[in-house]
Structures are given as structure tokens and as C-alpha cells.
Coordinates of C-alpha atoms in Angstrom, one line a residue:
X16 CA -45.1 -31.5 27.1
X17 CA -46.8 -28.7 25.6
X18 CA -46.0 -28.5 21.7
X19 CA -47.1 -25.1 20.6
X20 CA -46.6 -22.6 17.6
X21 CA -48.1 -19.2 17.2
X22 CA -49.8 -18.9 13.7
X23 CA -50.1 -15.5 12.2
X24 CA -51.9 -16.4 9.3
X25 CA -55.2 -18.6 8.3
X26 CA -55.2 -22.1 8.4
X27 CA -54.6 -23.7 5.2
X28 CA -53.5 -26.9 3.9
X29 CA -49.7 -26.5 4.5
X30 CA -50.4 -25.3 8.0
X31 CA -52.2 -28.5 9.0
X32 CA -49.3 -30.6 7.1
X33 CA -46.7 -28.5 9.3
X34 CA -48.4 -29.1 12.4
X35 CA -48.8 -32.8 11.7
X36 CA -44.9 -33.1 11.0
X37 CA -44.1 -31.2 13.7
X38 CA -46.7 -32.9 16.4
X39 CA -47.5 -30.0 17.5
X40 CA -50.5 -30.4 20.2
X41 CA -51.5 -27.0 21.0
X42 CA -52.1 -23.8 18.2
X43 CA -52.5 -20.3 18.7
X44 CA -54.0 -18.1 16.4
X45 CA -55.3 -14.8 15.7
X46 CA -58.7 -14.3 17.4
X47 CA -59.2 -12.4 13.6
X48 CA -58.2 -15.7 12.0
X49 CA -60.4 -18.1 13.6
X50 CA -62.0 -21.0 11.9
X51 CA -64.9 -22.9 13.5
X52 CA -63.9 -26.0 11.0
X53 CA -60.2 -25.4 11.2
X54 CA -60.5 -25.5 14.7
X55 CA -63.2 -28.2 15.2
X56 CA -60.6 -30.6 12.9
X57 CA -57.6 -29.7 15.1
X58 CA -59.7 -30.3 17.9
X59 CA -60.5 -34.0 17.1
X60 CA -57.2 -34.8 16.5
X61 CA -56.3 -34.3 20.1
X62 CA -55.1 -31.0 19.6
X63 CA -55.9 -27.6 21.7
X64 CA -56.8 -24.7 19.9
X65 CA -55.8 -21.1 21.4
X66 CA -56.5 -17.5 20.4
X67 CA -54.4 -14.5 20.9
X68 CA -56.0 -11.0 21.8
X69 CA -53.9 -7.9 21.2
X70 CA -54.8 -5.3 23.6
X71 CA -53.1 -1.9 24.2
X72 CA -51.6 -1.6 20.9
X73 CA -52.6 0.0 17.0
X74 CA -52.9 2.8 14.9
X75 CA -56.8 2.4 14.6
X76 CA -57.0 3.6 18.6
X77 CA -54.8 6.3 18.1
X78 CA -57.3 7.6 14.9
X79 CA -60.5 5.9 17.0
X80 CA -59.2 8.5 20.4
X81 CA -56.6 10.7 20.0
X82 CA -56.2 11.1 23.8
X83 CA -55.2 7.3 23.7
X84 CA -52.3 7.9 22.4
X85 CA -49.7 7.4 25.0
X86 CA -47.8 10.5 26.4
X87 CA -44.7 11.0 28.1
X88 CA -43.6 12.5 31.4
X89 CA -42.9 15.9 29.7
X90 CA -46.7 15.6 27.7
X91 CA -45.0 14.7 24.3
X92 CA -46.9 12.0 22.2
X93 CA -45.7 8.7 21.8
X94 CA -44.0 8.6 18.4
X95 CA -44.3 5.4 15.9
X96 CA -42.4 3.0 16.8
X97 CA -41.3 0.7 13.3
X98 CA -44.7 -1.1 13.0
X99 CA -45.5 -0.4 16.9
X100 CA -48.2 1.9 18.1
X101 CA -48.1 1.8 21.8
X102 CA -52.2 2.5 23.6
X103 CA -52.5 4.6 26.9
X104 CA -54.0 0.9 29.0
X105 CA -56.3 3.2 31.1
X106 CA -58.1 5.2 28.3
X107 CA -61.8 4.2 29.7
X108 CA -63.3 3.8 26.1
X109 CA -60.3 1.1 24.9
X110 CA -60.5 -0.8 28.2
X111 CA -64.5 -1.0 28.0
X112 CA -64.0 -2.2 24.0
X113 CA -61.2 -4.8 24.4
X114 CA -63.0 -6.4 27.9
X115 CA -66.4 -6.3 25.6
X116 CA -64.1 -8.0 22.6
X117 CA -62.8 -10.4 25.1
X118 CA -66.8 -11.8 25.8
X119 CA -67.5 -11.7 23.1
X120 CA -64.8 -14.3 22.2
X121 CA -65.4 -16.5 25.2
X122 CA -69.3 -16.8 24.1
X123 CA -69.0 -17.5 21.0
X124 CA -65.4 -19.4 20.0
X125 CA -65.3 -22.9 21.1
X126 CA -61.4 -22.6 22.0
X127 CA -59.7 -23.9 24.8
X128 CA -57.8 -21.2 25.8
X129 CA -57.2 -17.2 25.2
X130 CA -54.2 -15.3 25.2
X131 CA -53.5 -12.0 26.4
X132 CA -51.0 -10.0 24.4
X133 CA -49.6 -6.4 24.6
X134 CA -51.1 -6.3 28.2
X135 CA -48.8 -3.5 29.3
X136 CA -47.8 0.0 29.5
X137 CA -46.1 1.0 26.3
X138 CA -42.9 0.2 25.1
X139 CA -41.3 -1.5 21.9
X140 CA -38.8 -3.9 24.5
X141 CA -37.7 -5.5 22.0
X142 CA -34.7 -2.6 20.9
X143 CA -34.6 -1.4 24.3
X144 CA -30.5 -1.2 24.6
X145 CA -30.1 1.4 27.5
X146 CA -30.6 2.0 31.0
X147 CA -33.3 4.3 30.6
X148 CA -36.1 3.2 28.5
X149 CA -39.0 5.9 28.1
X150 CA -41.9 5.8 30.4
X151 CA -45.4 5.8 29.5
X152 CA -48.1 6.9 30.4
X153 CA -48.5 10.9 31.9
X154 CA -52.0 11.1 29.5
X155 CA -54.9 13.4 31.5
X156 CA -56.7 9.9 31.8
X157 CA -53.6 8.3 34.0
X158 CA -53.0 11.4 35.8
X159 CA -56.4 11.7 37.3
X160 CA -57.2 8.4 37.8
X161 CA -53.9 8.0 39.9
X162 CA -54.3 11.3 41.7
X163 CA -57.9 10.2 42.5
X164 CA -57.1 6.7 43.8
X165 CA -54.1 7.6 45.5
X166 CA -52.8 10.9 45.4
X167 CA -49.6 12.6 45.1
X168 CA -47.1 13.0 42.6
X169 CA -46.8 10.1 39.6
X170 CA -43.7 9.1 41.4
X171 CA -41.6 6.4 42.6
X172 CA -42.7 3.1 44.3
X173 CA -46.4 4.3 44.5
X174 CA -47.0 5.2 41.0
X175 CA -45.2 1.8 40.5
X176 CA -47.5 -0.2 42.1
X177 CA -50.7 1.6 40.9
X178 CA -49.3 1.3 36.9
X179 CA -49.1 -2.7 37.8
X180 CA -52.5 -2.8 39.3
X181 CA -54.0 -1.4 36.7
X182 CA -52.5 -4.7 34.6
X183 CA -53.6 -6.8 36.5
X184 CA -57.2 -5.5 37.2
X185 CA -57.5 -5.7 33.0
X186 CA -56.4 -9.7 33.7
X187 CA -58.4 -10.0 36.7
X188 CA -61.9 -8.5 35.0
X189 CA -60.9 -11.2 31.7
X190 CA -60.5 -14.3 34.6
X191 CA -63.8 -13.1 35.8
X192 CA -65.4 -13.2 32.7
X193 CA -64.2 -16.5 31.8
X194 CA -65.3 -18.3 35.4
X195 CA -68.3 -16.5 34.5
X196 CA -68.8 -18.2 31.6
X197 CA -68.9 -22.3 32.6
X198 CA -66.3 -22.7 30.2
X199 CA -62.9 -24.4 30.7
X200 CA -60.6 -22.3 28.9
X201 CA -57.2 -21.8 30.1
X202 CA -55.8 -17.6 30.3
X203 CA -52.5 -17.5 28.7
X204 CA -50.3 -14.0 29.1
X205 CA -47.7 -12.9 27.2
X206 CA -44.6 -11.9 29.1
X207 CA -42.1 -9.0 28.5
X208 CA -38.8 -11.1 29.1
X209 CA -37.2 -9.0 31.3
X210 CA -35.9 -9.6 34.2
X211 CA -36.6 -7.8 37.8
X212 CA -33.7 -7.0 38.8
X213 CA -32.4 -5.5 35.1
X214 CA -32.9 -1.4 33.5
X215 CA -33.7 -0.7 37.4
X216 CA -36.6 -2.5 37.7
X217 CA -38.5 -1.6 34.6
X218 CA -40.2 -4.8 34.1
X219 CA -42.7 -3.2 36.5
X220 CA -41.3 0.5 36.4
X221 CA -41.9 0.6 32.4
X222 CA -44.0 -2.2 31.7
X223 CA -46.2 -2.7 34.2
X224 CA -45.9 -6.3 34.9
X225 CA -45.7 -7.7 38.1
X226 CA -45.6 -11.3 37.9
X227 CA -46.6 -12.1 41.3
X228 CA -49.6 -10.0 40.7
X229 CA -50.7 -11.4 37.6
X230 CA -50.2 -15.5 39.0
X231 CA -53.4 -16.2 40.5
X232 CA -55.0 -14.9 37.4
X233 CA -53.0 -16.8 34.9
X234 CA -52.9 -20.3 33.6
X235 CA -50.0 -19.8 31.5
X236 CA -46.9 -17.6 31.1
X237 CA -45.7 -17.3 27.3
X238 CA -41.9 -15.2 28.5
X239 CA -41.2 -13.8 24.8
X240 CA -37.3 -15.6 24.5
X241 CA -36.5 -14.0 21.2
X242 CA -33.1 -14.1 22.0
X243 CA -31.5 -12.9 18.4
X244 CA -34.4 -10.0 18.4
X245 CA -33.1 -8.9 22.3
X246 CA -29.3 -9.8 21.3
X247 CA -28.6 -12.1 24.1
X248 CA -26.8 -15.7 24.0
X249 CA -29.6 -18.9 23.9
X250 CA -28.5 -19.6 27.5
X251 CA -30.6 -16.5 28.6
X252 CA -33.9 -18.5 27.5
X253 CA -33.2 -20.8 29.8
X254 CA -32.4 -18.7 33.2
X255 CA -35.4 -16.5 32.1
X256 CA -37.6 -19.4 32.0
X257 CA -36.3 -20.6 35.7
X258 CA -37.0 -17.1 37.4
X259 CA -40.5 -16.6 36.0
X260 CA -41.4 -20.2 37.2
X261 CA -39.8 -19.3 40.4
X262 CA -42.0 -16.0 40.7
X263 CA -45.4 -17.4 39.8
X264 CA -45.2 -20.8 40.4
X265 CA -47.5 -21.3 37.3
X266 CA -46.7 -23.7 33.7
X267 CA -44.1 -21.4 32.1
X268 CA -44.5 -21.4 27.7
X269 CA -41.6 -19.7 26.4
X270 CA -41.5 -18.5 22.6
X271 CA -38.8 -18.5 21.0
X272 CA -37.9 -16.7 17.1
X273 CA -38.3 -19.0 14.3
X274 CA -37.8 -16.1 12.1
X275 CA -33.7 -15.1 11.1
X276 CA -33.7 -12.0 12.7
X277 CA -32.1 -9.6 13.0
X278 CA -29.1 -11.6 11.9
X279 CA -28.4 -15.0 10.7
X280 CA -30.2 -17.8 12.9
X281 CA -28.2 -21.1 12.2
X282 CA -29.8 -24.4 12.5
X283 CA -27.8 -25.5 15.0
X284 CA -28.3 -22.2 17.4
X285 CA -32.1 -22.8 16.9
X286 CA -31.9 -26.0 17.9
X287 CA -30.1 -25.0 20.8
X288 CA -32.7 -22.5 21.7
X289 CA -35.8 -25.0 20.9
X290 CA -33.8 -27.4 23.4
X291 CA -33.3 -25.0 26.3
X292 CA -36.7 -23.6 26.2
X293 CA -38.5 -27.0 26.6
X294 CA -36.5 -28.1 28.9
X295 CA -37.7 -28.3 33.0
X296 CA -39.0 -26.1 34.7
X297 CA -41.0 -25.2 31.4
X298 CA -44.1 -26.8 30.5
X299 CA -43.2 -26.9 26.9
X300 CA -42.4 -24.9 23.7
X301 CA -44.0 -22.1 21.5
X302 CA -42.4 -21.8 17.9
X303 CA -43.4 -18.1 16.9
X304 CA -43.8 -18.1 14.6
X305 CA -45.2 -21.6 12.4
X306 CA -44.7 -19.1 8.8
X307 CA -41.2 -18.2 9.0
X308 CA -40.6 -22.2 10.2
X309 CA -41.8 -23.2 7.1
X310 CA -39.9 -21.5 4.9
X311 CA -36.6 -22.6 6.3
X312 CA -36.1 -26.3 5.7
X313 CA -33.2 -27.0 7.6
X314 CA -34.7 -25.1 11.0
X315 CA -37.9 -27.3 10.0
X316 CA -36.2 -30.3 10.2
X317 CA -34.5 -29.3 13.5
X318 CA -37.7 -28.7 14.9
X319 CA -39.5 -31.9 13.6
X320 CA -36.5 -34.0 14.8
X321 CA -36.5 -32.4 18.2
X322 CA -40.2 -32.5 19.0
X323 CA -40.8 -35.8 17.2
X324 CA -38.5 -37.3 19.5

């Protein structure tokens, strides 16, 4: 079973006595964050050490190339959303940057796997309420790259299926790069939890996932189960986790929220989550995040009781 946390800081002390505790047997980190000796130590021990690339997302692309910034279907600008700053995925300049980021990574970080996240069309999921969500992106760049390849009117099914391919083209080009390279290093991808059949499809529609796509690039699907952030009941980890299986036939990672928001998290509904989420047909566990674990010491406990087990 696959014992995982996401760390959003540096390693330090605590964060190697947490993961002993915890026996946690696989770490994923900023790519920012890494540490050759961190890593190297982890390593030794047995342990697998991940990074995590954030792609079509920040402020810095939006000041970098304006035209990045994601527009909607009427040509208004993507606003801010909270701390989110959503990135047009087919602005020529970001794509050529974030692939170049990506090798660079593989050649020079002796890791043993690599995460893709914020590999999708832009949205901040995690508030969407309604039937409608916004849909992103009608920039010039989008516009005439779609018109060129296939023509007609950004519009139903075919403008669907060309936002997807664009996804998983991005994944594809980082597989290449990574056979390319000799290396054994798994490709992990982030997943927007929502189902295909919910908000009318906009898993694909919105996002721009297709998970059926995306599977024979993919080692690993992390499904983001935050189920306080997304206001559903722990049981919806679990179902979630079934269907994405189901679709890809690939090792399934589900996160779930260590962190009490944006209620209350008792110890015995995180429990209940942790317990669900590792169960079969997933492949293990992700605690996202290791931080807000460690400052809770009851959820800590819950967590070093179940996985210790």
C-alpha cells in the first residue's frame, strides 16, 4: 500500500520525525523545495521521493504574458480567484517554458516520480456550487489554434474534444520526455474530482480532462477527495475513487484534506475519510497536506494508528 503525504514546505527535522511515525513510504514535494540530501536520506530508507510541477496556474504568467491570462467566451479576463490565477494551457510561450522546466527536472533530480498539477483549463473547482461553472479559454491563441486544426465555431462536442487533446498532448510530450530519458520515474497526475456524468459533463467540458485520454500516459491518478473543501459526505471519496479506477484502469492515489477546512474536521470523520480512501480499488493514500497534520495531534494520532497498522 502506497503511504503518501504531500509536503508543502522544506524538509526539516520534524518532517522526517512525522514521516517516520506515520510510515509513510512515498513523499511528494515541491519541485522548488527539493533537497538532493533530504531526498538521498529518504531514499535509503526505503522510501520514494516525488515532485510536484504546477503548470497552468500564477500571477508571474499573467505579468510574464498578458495574453495568457485566461478569457472568457464574451473576451472578459479571468478575474482572481482567492489565491488562484487560472493560465490560458495553450499560450505557445508557457507551454514551451513548463515542458523545458519539466527536462530540466528529469535530468537533473534523482526522484522517482513527477507529478503533474494544475494540468487543465482554468477553473477554481473547488467552490464550484452551480450548474454552470465558467468556461475558459476563448483567448486569440485558443481561437486560432482550434479554428486552424479543426474549424468551425468553439462549440459543443468538437471544441470538447480538442480542449481535452490539448491536455493530454502537454502529458503525452512530458511521457515522451521521460522514456526519453532512461530513467524509471513514474508520471503522477492530479485529478479534478468530478465526476462525468455531473455539471453536464464539465469534467471535460470545463476542465479538460478526459480520463481515458490521459491513461496510457499516466502511472498514477491523485483524484483531489477534499471532501470538506467540495462539501460532500466522506462516502463520496470512496465512489470517486471506484469510477476513476473503472475509467483508466491505472493505480488510483486519492488525497484527501488534512487541513480543518472550511469547517470543523473531527478526528473521527478524518479517520473515516483516511479509511475509505485507502481502501480497494485504491492503491493507497495521500495526506495533503503533512503541515496542517502536524499541528493537529489528535488527527495525527488517527493517522499514525491507521497507517501503522
Amino acid at each position: 500500500m502506497l503511504k503518501s503525504a504531500f509536503l508543502t514546505q522544506p524538509i526539516d527535522a520534524a518532517t522526517l520525525a512525522a514521516i517516520e511515525t506515520l510510515d509513510l513510504n512515498l513523499l511528494i514535494g515541491k519541485w522548488q523545495h527539493f533537497d538532493a540530501g533530504a531526498a538521498a536520506q529518504l531514499q535509503a530508507a526505503g522510501r520514494q521521493v516525488h515532485v510536484e510541477v504546477g503548470l497552468f496556474v500564477g500571477e508571474s504568467w499573467w505579468q510574464r504574458f498578458p495574453d495568457a491570462r485566461p478569457r472568457s467566451q464574451d473576451g472578459e479576463l479571468m478575474p482572481r480567484i482567492k489565491w488562484y490565477h487560472g493560465v490560458c494551457p495553450n499560450h505557445p510561450a508557457v507551454r514551451s517554458e513548463l515542458l523545458a522546466r519539466v527536462a530540466h527536472i528529469i535530468d537533473t533530480m534523482p526522484i522517482n516520480g513527477l507529478w503533474l498539477d494544475f494540468i487543465r483549463y482554468p477553473a477554481h473547482w473547488e467552490i464550484v456550487r452551480d450548474e454552470a461553472p465558467a468556461e475558459y479559454c476563448f483567448c486569440d491563441h485558443c481561437l486560432a489554434q482550434f479554428r486552424r486544426e479543426v474549424g468551425g465555431e468553439p462549440a459543443g462536442p468538437a471544441w470538447v474534444a480538442w480542449k481535452c487533446q490539448q491536455i493530454a498532448a502537454f502529458v503525452a510530450a512530458v511521457r515522451a520526455l521521460i522514456n526519453s530519458s532512461g530513467k524509471t520515474i513514474q508520471l503522477g497526475l492530479f485529478a479534478v474530482p468530478w465526476r462525468p456524468d455531473e455539471l453536464d459533463g464539465a469534467i471535460r467540458r470545463i476542465i479538460g480532462q478526459d480520463f481515458r485520454l490521459l491513461a496510457p500516459h499516466v502511472d498514477l491518478f491523485g483524484p483531489m477527495s477534499y471532501h470538506g473543501l467540495c462539501d460532500r459526505p466522506v462516502e463520496w471519496i470512496a465512489t470517486g475513487v471506484a469510477q476513476l479506477h473503472s475509467l483508466t484502469g491505472k493505480p488510483i492515489l486519492p488525497l484527501i484534506q488534512t487541513m480543518a477546512e472550511p469547517g470543523p474536521l473531527p478526528v473521527d470523520e478524518f479517520a473515516a475519510a483516511l479509511r475509505l480512501a485507502s481502501a480497494k480499488p485504491a492503491a493507497g493514500v495521500c495526506l495533503f497536506h503533512l503541515a496542517a497534520l502536524q499541528q493537529d495531534s489528535a488527527r495525527f494520532a488517527a493517522a499514525a494508528a491507521q497507517l501503522r497498522g
